[in-house]
PDB file of C-alpha atoms in Angstrom:
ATOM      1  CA  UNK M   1      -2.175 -23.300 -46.321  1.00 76.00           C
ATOM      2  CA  UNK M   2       0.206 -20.657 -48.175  1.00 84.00           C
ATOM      3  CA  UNK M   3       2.701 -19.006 -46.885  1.00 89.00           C
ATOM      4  CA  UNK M   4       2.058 -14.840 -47.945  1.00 89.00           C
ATOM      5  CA  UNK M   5      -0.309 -13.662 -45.472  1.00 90.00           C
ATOM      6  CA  UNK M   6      -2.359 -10.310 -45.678  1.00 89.00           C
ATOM      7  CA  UNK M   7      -2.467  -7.647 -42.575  1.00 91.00           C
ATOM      8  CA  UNK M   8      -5.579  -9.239 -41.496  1.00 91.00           C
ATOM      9  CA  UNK M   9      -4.791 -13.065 -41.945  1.00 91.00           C
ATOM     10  CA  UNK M  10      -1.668 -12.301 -39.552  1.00 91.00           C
ATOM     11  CA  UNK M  11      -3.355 -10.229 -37.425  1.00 92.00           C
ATOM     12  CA  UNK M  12      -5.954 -12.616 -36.901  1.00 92.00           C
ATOM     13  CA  UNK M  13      -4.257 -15.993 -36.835  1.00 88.00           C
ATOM     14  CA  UNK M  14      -1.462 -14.291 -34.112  1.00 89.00           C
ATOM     15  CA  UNK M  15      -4.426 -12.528 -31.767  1.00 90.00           C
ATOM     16  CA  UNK M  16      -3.556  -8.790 -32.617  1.00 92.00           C
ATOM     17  CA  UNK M  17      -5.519  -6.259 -34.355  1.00 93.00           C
ATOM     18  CA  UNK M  18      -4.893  -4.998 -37.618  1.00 93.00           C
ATOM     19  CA  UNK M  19      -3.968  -1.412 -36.214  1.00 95.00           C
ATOM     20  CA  UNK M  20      -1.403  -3.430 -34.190  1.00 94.00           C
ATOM     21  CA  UNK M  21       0.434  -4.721 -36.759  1.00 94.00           C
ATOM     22  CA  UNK M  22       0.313  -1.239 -39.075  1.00 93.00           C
ATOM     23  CA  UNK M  23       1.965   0.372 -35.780  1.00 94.00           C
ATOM     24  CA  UNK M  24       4.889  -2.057 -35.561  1.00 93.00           C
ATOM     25  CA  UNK M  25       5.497  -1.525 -39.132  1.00 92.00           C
ATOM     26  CA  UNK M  26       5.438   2.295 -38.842  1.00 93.00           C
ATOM     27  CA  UNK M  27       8.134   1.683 -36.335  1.00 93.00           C
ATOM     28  CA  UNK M  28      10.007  -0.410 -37.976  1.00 92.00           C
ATOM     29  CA  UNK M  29       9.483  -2.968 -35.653  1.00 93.00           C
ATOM     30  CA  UNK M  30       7.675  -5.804 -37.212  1.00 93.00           C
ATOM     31  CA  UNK M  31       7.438  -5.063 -41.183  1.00 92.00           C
ATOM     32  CA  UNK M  32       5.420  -7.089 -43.969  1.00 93.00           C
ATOM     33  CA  UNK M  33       8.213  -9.343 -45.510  1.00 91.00           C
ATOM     34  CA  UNK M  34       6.658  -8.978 -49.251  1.00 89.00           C
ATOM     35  CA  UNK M  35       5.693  -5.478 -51.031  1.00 84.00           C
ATOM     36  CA  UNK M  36       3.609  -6.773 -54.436  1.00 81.00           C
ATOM     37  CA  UNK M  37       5.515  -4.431 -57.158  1.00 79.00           C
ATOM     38  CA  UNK M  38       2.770  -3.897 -59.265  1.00 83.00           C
ATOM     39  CA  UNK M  39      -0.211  -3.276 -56.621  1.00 82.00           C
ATOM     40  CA  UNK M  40       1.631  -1.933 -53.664  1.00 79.00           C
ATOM     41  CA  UNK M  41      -0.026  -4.411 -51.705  1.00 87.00           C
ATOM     42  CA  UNK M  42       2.315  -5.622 -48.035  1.00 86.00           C
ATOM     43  CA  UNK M  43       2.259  -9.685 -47.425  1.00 89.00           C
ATOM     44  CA  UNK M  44       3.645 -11.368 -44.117  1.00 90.00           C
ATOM     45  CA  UNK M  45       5.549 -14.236 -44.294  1.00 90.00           C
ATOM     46  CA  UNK M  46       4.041 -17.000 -42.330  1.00 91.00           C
ATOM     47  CA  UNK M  47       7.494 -18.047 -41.396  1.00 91.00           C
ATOM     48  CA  UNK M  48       7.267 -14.827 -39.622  1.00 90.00           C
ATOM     49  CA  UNK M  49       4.844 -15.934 -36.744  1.00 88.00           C
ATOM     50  CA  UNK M  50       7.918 -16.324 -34.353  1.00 88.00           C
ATOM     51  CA  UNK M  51       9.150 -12.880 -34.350  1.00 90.00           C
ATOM     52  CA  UNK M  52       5.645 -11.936 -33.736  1.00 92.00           C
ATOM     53  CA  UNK M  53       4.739 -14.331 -31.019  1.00 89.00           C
ATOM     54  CA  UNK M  54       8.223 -13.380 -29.428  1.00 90.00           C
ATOM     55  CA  UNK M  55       6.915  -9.447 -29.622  1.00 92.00           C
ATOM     56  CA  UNK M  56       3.801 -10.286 -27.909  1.00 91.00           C
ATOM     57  CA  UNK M  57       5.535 -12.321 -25.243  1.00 88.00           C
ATOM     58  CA  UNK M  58       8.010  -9.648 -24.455  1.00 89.00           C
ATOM     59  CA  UNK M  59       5.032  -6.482 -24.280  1.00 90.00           C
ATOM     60  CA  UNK M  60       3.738  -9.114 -21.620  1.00 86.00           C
ATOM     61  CA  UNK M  61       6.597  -8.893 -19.749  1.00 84.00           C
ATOM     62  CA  UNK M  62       6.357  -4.600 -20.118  1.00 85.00           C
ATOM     63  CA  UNK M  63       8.996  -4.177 -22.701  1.00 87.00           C
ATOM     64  CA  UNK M  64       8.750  -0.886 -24.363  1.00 91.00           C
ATOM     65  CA  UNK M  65       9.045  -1.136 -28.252  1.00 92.00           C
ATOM     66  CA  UNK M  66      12.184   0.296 -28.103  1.00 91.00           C
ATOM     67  CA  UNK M  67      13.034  -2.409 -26.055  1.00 89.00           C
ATOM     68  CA  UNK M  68      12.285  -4.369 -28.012  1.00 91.00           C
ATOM     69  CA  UNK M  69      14.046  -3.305 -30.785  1.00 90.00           C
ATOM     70  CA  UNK M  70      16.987  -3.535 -28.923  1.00 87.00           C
ATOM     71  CA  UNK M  71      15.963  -7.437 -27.955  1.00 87.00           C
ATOM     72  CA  UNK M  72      16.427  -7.971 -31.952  1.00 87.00           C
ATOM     73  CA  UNK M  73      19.178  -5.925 -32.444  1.00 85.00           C
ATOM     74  CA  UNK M  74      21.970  -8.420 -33.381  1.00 82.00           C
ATOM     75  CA  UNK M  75      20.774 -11.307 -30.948  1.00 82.00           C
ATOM     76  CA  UNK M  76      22.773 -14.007 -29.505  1.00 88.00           C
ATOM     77  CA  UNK M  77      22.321 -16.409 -26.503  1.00 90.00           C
ATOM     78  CA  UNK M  78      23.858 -14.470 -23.645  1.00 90.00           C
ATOM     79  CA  UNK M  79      22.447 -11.153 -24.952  1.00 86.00           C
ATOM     80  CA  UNK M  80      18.394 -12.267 -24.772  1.00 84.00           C
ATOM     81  CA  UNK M  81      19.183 -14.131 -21.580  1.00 90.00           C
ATOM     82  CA  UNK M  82      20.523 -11.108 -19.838  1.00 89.00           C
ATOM     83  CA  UNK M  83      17.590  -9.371 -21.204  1.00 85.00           C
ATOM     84  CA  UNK M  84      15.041 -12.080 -19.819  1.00 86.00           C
ATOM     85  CA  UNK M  85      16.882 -11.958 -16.491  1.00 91.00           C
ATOM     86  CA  UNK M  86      16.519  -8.333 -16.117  1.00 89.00           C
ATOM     87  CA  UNK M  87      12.792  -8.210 -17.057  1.00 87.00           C
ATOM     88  CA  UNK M  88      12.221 -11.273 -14.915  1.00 90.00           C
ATOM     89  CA  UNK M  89      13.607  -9.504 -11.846  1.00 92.00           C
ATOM     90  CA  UNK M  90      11.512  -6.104 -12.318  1.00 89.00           C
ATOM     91  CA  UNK M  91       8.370  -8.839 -12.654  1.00 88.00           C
ATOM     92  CA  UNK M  92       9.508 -10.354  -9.632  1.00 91.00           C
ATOM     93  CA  UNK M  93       9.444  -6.899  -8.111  1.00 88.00           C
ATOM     94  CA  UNK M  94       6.330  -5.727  -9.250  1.00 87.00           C
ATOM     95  CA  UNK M  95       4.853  -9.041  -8.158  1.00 89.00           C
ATOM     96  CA  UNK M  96       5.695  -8.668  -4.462  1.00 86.00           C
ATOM     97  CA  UNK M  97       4.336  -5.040  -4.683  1.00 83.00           C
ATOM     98  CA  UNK M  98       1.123  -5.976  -5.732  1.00 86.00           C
ATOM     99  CA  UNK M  99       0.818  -9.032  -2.504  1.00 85.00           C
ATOM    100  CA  UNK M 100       2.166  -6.517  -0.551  1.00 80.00           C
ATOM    101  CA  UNK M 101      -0.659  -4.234  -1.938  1.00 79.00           C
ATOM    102  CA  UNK M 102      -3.535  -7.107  -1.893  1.00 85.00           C
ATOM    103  CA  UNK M 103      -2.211  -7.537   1.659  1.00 81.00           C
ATOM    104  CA  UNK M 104      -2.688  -4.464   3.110  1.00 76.00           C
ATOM    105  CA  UNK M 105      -6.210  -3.753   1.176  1.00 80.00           C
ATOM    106  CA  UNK M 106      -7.372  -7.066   2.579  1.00 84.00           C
ATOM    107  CA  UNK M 107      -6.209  -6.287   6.004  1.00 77.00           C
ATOM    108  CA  UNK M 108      -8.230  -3.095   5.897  1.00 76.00           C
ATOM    109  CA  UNK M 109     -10.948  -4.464   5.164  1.00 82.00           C
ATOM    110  CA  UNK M 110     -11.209  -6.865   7.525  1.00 80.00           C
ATOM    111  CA  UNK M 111     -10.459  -4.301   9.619  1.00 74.00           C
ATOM    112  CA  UNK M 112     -13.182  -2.242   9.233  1.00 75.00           C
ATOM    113  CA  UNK M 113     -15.803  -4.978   9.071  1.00 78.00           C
ATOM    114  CA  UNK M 114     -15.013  -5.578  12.402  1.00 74.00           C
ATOM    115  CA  UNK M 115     -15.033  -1.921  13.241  1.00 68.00           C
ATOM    116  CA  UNK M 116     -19.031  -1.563  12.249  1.00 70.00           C
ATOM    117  CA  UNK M 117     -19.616  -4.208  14.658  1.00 72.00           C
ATOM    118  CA  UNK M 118     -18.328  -2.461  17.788  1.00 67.00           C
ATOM    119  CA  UNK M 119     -20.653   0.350  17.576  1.00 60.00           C
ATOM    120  CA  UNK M 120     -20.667   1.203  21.480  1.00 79.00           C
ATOM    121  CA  UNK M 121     -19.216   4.580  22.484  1.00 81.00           C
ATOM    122  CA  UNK M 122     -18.068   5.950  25.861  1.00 85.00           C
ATOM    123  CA  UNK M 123     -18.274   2.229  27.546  1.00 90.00           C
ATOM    124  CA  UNK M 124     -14.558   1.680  29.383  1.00 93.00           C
ATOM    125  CA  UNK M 125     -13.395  -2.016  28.984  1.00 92.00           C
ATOM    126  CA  UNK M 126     -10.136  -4.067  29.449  1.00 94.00           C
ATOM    127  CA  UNK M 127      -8.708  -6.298  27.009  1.00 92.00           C
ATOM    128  CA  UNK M 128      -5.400  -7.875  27.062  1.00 95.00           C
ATOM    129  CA  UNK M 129      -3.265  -6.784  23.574  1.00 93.00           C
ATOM    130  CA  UNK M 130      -0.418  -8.047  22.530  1.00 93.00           C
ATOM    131  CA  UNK M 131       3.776  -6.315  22.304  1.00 93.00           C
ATOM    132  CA  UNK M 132       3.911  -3.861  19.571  1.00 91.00           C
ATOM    133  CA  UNK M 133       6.259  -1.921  17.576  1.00 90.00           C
ATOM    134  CA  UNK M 134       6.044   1.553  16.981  1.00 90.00           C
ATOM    135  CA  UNK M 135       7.536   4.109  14.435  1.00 89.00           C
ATOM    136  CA  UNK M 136       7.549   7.612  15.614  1.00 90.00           C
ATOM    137  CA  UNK M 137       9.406  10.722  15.102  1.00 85.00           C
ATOM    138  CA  UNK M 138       9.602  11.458  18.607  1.00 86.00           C
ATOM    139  CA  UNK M 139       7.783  15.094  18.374  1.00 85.00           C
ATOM    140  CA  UNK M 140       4.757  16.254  19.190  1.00 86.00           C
ATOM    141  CA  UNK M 141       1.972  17.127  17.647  1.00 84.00           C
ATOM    142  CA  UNK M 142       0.330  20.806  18.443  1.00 85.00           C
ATOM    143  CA  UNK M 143      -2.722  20.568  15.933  1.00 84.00           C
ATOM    144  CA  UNK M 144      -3.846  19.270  12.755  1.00 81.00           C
ATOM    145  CA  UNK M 145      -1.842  21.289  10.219  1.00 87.00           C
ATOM    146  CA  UNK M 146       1.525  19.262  12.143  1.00 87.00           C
ATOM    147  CA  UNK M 147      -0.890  16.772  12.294  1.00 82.00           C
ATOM    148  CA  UNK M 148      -0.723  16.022   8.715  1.00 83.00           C
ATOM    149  CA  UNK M 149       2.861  16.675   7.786  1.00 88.00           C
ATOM    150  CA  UNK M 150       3.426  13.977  10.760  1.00 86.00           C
ATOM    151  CA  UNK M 151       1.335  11.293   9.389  1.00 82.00           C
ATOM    152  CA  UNK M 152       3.380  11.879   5.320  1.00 85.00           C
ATOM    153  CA  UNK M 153       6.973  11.622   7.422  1.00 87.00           C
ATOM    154  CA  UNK M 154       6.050   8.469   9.046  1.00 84.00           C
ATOM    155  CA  UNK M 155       4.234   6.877   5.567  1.00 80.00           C
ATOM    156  CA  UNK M 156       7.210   8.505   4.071  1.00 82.00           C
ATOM    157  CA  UNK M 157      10.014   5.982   6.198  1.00 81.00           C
ATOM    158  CA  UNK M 158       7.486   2.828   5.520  1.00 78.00           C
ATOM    159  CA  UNK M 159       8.352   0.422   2.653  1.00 72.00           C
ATOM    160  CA  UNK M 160       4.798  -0.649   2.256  1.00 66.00           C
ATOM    161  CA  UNK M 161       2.925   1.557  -0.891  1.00 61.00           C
ATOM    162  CA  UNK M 162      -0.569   2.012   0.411  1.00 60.00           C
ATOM    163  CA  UNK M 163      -1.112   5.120   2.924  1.00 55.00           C
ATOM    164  CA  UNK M 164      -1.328   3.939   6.552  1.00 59.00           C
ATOM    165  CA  UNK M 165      -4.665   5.735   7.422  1.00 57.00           C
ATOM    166  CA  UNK M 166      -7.871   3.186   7.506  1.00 52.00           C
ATOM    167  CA  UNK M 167      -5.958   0.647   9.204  1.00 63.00           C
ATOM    168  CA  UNK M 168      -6.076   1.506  12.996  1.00 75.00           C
ATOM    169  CA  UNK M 169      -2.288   1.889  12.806  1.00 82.00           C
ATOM    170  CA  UNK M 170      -1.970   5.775  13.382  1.00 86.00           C
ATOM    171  CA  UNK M 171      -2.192   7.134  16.542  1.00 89.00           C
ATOM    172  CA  UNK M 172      -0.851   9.220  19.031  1.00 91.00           C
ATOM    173  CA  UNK M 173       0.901   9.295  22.891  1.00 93.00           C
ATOM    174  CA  UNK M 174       0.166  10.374  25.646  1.00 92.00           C
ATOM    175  CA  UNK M 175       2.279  10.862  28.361  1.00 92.00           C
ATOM    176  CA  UNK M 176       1.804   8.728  31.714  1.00 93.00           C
ATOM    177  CA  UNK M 177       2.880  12.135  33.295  1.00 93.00           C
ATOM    178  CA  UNK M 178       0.065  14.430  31.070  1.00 92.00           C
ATOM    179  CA  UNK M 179      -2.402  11.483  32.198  1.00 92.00           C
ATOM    180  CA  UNK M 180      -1.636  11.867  36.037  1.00 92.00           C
ATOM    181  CA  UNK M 181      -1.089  15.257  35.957  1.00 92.00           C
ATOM    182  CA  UNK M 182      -4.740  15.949  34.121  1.00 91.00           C
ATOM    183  CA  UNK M 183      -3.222  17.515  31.082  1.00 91.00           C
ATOM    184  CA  UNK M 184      -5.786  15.713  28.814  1.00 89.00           C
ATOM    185  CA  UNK M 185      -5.177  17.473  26.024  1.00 85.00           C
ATOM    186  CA  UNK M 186      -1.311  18.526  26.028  1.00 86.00           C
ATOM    187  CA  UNK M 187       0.468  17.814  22.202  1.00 86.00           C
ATOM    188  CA  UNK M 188       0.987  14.287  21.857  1.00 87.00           C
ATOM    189  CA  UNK M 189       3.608  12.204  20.347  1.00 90.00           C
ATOM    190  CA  UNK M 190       3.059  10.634  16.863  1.00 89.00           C
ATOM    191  CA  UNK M 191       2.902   6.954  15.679  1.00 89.00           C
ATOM    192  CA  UNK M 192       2.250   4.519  13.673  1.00 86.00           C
ATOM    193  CA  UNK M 193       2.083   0.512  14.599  1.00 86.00           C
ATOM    194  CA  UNK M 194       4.649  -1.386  12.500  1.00 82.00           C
ATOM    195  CA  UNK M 195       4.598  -4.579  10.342  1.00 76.00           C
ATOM    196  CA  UNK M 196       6.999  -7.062  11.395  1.00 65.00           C
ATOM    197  CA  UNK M 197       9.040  -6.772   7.928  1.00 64.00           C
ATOM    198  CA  UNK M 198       9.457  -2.965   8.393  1.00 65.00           C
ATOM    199  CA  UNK M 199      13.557  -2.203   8.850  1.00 77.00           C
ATOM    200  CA  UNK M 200      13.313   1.109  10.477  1.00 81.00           C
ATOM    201  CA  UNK M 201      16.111   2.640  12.554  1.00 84.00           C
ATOM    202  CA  UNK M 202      16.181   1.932  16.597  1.00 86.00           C
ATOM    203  CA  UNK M 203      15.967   5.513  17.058  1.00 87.00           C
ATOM    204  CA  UNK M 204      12.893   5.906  15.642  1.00 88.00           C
ATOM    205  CA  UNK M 205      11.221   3.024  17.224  1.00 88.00           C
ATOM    206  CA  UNK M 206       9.150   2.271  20.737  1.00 90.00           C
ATOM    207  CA  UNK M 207       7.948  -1.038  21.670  1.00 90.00           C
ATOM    208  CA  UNK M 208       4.792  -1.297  23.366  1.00 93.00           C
ATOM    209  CA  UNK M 209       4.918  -4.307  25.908  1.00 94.00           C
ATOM    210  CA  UNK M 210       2.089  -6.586  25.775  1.00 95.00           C
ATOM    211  CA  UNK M 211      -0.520  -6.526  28.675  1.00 95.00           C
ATOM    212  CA  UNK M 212      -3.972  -5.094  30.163  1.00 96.00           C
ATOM    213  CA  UNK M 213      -5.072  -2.099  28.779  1.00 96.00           C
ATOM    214  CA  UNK M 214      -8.399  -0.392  29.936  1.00 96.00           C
ATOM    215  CA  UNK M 215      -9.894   1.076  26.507  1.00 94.00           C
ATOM    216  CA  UNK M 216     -12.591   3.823  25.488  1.00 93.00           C
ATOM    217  CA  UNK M 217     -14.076   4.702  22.174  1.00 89.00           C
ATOM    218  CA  UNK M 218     -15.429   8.062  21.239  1.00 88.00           C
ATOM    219  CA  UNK M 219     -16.195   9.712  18.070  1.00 83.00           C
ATOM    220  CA  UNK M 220     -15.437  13.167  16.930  1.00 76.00           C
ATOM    221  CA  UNK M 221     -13.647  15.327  14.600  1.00 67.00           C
ATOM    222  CA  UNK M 222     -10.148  16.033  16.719  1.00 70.00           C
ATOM    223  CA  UNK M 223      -8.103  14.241  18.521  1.00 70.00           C
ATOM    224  CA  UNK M 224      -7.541  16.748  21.067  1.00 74.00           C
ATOM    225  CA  UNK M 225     -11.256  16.307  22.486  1.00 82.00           C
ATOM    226  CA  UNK M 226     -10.752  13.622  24.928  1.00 89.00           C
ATOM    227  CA  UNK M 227     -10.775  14.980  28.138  1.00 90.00           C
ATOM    228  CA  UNK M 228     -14.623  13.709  28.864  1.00 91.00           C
ATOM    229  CA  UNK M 229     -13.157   9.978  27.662  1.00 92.00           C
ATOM    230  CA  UNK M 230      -9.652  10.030  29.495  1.00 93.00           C
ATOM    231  CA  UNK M 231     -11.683  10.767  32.603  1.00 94.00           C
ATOM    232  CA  UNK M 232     -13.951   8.423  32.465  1.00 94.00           C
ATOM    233  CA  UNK M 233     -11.085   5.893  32.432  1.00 95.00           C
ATOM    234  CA  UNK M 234      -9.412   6.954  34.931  1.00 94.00           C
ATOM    235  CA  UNK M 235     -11.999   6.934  37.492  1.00 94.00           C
ATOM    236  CA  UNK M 236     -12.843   3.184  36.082  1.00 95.00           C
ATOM    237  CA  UNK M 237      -8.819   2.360  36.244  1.00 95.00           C
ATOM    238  CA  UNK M 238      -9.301   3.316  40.365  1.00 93.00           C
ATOM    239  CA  UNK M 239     -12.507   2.232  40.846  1.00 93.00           C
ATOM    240  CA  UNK M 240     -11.493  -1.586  39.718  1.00 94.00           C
ATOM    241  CA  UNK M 241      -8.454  -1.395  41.730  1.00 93.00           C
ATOM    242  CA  UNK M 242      -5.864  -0.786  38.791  1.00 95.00           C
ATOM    243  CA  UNK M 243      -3.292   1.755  38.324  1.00 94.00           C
ATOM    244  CA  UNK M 244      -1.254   2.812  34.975  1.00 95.00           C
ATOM    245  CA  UNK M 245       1.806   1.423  33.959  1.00 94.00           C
ATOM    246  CA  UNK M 246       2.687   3.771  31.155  1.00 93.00           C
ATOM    247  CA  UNK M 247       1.740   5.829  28.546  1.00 95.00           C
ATOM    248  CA  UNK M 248      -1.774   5.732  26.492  1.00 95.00           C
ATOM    249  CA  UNK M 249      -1.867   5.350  23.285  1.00 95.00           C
ATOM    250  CA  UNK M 250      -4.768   7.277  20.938  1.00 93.00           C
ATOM    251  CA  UNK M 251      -5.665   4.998  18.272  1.00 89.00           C
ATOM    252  CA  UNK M 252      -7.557   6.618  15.355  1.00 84.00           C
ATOM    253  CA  UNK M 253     -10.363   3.492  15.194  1.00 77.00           C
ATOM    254  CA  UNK M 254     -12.145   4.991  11.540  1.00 76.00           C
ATOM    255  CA  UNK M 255     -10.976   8.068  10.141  1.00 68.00           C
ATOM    256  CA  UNK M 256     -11.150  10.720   7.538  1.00 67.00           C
ATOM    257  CA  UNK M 257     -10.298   8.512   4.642  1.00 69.00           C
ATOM    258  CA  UNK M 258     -13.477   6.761   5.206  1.00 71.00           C
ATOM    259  CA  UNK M 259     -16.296   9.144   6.133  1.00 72.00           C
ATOM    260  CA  UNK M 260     -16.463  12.824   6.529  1.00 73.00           C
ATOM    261  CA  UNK M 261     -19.514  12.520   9.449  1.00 78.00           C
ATOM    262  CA  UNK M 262     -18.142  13.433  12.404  1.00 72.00           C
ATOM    263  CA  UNK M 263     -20.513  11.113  13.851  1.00 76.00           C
ATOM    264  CA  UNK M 264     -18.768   8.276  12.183  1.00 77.00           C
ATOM    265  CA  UNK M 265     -14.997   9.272  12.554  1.00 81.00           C
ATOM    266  CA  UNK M 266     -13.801   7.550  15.840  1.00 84.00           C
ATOM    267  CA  UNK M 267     -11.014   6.866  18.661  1.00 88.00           C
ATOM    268  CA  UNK M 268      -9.932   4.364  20.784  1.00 90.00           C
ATOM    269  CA  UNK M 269      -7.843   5.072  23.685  1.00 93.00           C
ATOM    270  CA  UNK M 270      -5.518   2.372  25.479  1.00 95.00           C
ATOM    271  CA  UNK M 271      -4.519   3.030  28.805  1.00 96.00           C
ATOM    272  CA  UNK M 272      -2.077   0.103  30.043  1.00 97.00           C
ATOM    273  CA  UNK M 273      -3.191  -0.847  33.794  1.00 96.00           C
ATOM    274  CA  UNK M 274      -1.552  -3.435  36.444  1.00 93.00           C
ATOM    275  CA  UNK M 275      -2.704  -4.502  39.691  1.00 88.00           C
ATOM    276  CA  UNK M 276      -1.896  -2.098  42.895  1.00 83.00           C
TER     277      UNK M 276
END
């Protein structure tokens, strides 16, 4: 054992590279402790391992080296703690982003697993679904250039970091009067389903009371080109002896983010139905 260590003894008993350690010293971060007057030569003190393991610890944490820099500057106890506590609650922070993020990614994928399961089109079924919160800006949409400022306003008011298309959580209204009246393919109302820990304003919000809903899937490029698919719900709504109780709601099942075939890009429509 001795205690004056050369760049590449430090570097490799404390886990950096060589490069690593010539940085810091440019810096003036972390500098050899003995300069050898007659060959030049730059030793590290091994009683200098703690500085460097503290340097390590804190770029783990996502210190900058200025940062760092400042963490040495003149320490004392309530200065590094107040330090540590800061860094801890960015860590927290970036923590929660990232389950929020493994959440969502997980959620979609489940999501669309399912999805290439239920392959038939233009069938009309009923299925019971469950209440449901909405976030919408209360305007409609004319066509797909509003379209798409619509969808960044709404992703804009969410908390959550990952884009709400992919998710069968976008989607659009359509009026119980549009519906009775034939007007299959007025402008429709905006959406998008929200999570339970979303805090959005009551004025932007719509709940969706659970109940029956008599669905149809189609697949296409617009939303707008339902006519053929409201119809056929309709006439299956009567012919079981159902009428609506509100307005539809036009989910987009698989969209644009995950295929360009039109073929493959595909709708489900909701149409909430009680008993006459």
């Amino acid at each position: 054992m001795k205690e004056k260590l050369s760049i590449g003894e430090m570097a490799k008993l404390r886990g950096v590279t060589t490069e690593t350690l010539r940085h810091y010293d440019r810096i003036d971060l972390f500098k050899p402790q003995y300069v050898d007057s007659y060959s030049g030569y730059r030793y590290y003190s091994i009683f200098q391992y703690e500085i460097l393991g503290t340097i390590k610890e804190l770029r783990q944490l996502g210190m900058s080296t200025d940062e760092i820099k400042d963490y040495f500057n003149e320490r004392n106890f309530s200065k590094s703690l107040d330090i540590l506590k800061a860094k801890h609650t960015e860590l927290v922070s970036k923590m929660n982003e990232l389950v929020d993020l493994e959440e969502n990614i997980r959620g979609k994928i489940e999501y669309l697993e399912h999805a290439a399961r239920e392959k038939e089109l233009q069938t009309v079924f009923f299925r019971e679904i469950g209440s449901r919160k909405l976030i919408t800006l209360h305007e409609k949409i004319n066509n797909n250039l509003e379209l798409s400022y619509g969808v960044i306003r709404l992703e804009n008011m969410l908390s959550e970091k990952t884009p709400i298309l992919a998710s069968n959580r976008l989607g659009i209204m359509i009026s119980e009067a549009d519906l009775k009246a034939k007007r299959f393919e007025e402008p429709s109302v905006i959406f998008v389903v929200a999570k339970n820990k979303e805090k959005i304003p009551k004025q932007y919000q719509k709940t969706v009371p659970a109940g029956l809903f008599a669905c149809i899937r189609y697949n296409g490029e617009l939303l707008w080109n339902r006519s053929e698919s409201l119809s056929k719900v309709l006439e299956e709504i009567k012919k079981m002896g159902y009428r609506m109780s509100g307005d539809a709601l036009q989910i987009m099942h698989v969209d644009i983010t995950i295929t360009d075939k039109p073929n493959e890009i595909t709708f489900e429509i909701q149409v909430p139905v009680e008993k006459t």
